[in-house]
């Protein structure tokens, strides 16, 4: 694999591993953006953090890279409603509304990025 592609892959892996770790460091942030219809929100926050860490790590190994990329695509689709809910229910302490709105189409760019590795 050419070096820029390896750098991109490792950057994506680091992004998801770090994001997963943040679920344990800042669970209150993730609980705030959880739609109210999700049962057991604290469990879901921790579980999604573990999944992000596992998928990010899966990107680091040739044997599991495709599985990790497909998993990230499915995860991004699954969490889209939470990002939409966060935009719609923004609090004063949250990022600006424009940033939350920008995050919605960014999900599609992240899906495309992961798709490059399937």
GROMACS .gro file of C-alpha atoms in nm:
model
  118
    1UNK     CA    1   0.000   0.000   0.000
    2UNK     CA    2   0.138   0.347  -0.085
    3UNK     CA    3   0.243   0.561   0.209
    4UNK     CA    4  -0.039   0.824   0.180
    5UNK     CA    5  -0.296   0.543   0.191
    6UNK     CA    6  -0.130   0.386   0.496
    7UNK     CA    7  -0.124   0.727   0.665
    8UNK     CA    8  -0.493   0.773   0.587
    9UNK     CA    9  -0.575   0.427   0.724
   10UNK     CA   10  -0.375   0.480   1.043
   11UNK     CA   11  -0.530   0.826   1.088
   12UNK     CA   12  -0.877   0.678   1.060
   13UNK     CA   13  -0.788   0.402   1.306
   14UNK     CA   14  -0.655   0.659   1.554
   15UNK     CA   15  -0.968   0.873   1.511
   16UNK     CA   16  -1.203   0.589   1.601
   17UNK     CA   17  -0.986   0.454   1.883
   18UNK     CA   18  -0.967   0.803   2.036
   19UNK     CA   19  -1.340   0.862   1.985
   20UNK     CA   20  -1.411   0.531   2.156
   21UNK     CA   21  -1.189   0.618   2.451
   22UNK     CA   22  -1.372   0.950   2.487
   23UNK     CA   23  -1.695   0.758   2.552
   24UNK     CA   24  -1.536   0.646   2.880
   25UNK     CA   25  -1.364   0.977   2.959
   26UNK     CA   26  -1.663   1.204   2.880
   27UNK     CA   27  -1.971   0.983   2.911
   28UNK     CA   28  -2.192   1.278   3.010
   29UNK     CA   29  -2.134   1.441   2.671
   30UNK     CA   30  -2.244   1.127   2.489
   31UNK     CA   31  -2.541   1.080   2.722
   32UNK     CA   32  -2.660   1.432   2.637
   33UNK     CA   33  -2.676   1.354   2.266
   34UNK     CA   34  -2.847   1.019   2.311
   35UNK     CA   35  -3.205   1.029   2.178
   36UNK     CA   36  -3.455   0.963   2.459
   37UNK     CA   37  -3.603   0.658   2.285
   38UNK     CA   38  -3.275   0.463   2.323
   39UNK     CA   39  -3.304   0.221   2.619
   40UNK     CA   40  -3.020   0.191   2.871
   41UNK     CA   41  -2.836   0.501   2.743
   42UNK     CA   42  -2.530   0.467   2.969
   43UNK     CA   43  -2.480   0.106   2.858
   44UNK     CA   44  -2.518   0.211   2.494
   45UNK     CA   45  -2.260   0.489   2.537
   46UNK     CA   46  -2.005   0.246   2.680
   47UNK     CA   47  -2.089  -0.026   2.430
   48UNK     CA   48  -2.056   0.212   2.135
   49UNK     CA   49  -1.721   0.327   2.276
   50UNK     CA   50  -1.598  -0.031   2.291
   51UNK     CA   51  -1.722  -0.090   1.937
   52UNK     CA   52  -1.541   0.220   1.809
   53UNK     CA   53  -1.217   0.110   1.975
   54UNK     CA   54  -1.250  -0.243   1.835
   55UNK     CA   55  -1.328  -0.119   1.482
   56UNK     CA   56  -1.041   0.128   1.491
   57UNK     CA   57  -0.806  -0.149   1.600
   58UNK     CA   58  -0.943  -0.380   1.331
   59UNK     CA   59  -0.826  -0.128   1.070
   60UNK     CA   60  -0.467  -0.182   1.181
   61UNK     CA   61  -0.444  -0.545   1.068
   62UNK     CA   62  -0.465  -0.661   0.705
   63UNK     CA   63  -0.675  -0.962   0.804
   64UNK     CA   64  -0.945  -0.746   0.968
   65UNK     CA   65  -0.915  -0.418   0.778
   66UNK     CA   66  -1.218  -0.476   0.552
   67UNK     CA   67  -1.432  -0.596   0.841
   68UNK     CA   68  -1.331  -0.287   1.040
   69UNK     CA   69  -1.413  -0.054   0.751
   70UNK     CA   70  -1.756  -0.215   0.697
   71UNK     CA   71  -1.817  -0.197   1.071
   72UNK     CA   72  -1.735   0.173   1.075
   73UNK     CA   73  -1.973   0.233   0.785
   74UNK     CA   74  -2.252   0.055   0.970
   75UNK     CA   75  -2.168   0.238   1.293
   76UNK     CA   76  -2.180   0.576   1.120
   77UNK     CA   77  -2.521   0.491   0.978
   78UNK     CA   78  -2.641   0.372   1.319
   79UNK     CA   79  -2.528   0.687   1.504
   80UNK     CA   80  -2.665   0.931   1.248
   81UNK     CA   81  -2.996   0.966   1.440
   82UNK     CA   82  -2.802   1.065   1.754
   83UNK     CA   83  -2.617   1.336   1.561
   84UNK     CA   84  -2.946   1.459   1.416
   85UNK     CA   85  -3.101   1.459   1.764
   86UNK     CA   86  -2.801   1.654   1.897
   87UNK     CA   87  -2.852   1.918   1.628
   88UNK     CA   88  -3.224   1.943   1.701
   89UNK     CA   89  -3.189   1.954   2.081
   90UNK     CA   90  -2.874   2.166   2.114
   91UNK     CA   91  -2.803   2.319   2.456
   92UNK     CA   92  -2.610   2.639   2.521
   93UNK     CA   93  -2.308   2.441   2.642
   94UNK     CA   94  -2.296   2.235   2.320
   95UNK     CA   95  -2.098   2.326   2.009
   96UNK     CA   96  -2.256   2.596   1.790
   97UNK     CA   97  -2.562   2.497   1.589
   98UNK     CA   98  -2.372   2.550   1.260
   99UNK     CA   99  -2.106   2.300   1.371
  100UNK     CA  100  -2.369   2.043   1.460
  101UNK     CA  101  -2.535   2.097   1.123
  102UNK     CA  102  -2.202   2.062   0.943
  103UNK     CA  103  -2.144   1.731   1.120
  104UNK     CA  104  -2.446   1.576   0.947
  105UNK     CA  105  -2.305   1.576   0.589
  106UNK     CA  106  -1.961   1.506   0.736
  107UNK     CA  107  -2.100   1.162   0.826
  108UNK     CA  108  -2.123   1.086   0.453
  109UNK     CA  109  -1.761   1.191   0.401
  110UNK     CA  110  -1.657   0.961   0.687
  111UNK     CA  111  -1.856   0.677   0.532
  112UNK     CA  112  -1.678   0.735   0.200
  113UNK     CA  113  -1.341   0.743   0.377
  114UNK     CA  114  -1.411   0.407   0.539
  115UNK     CA  115  -1.538   0.268   0.208
  116UNK     CA  116  -1.197   0.334   0.054
  117UNK     CA  117  -1.065   0.047   0.266
  118UNK     CA  118  -1.321  -0.225   0.192
   0.00000   0.00000   0.00000
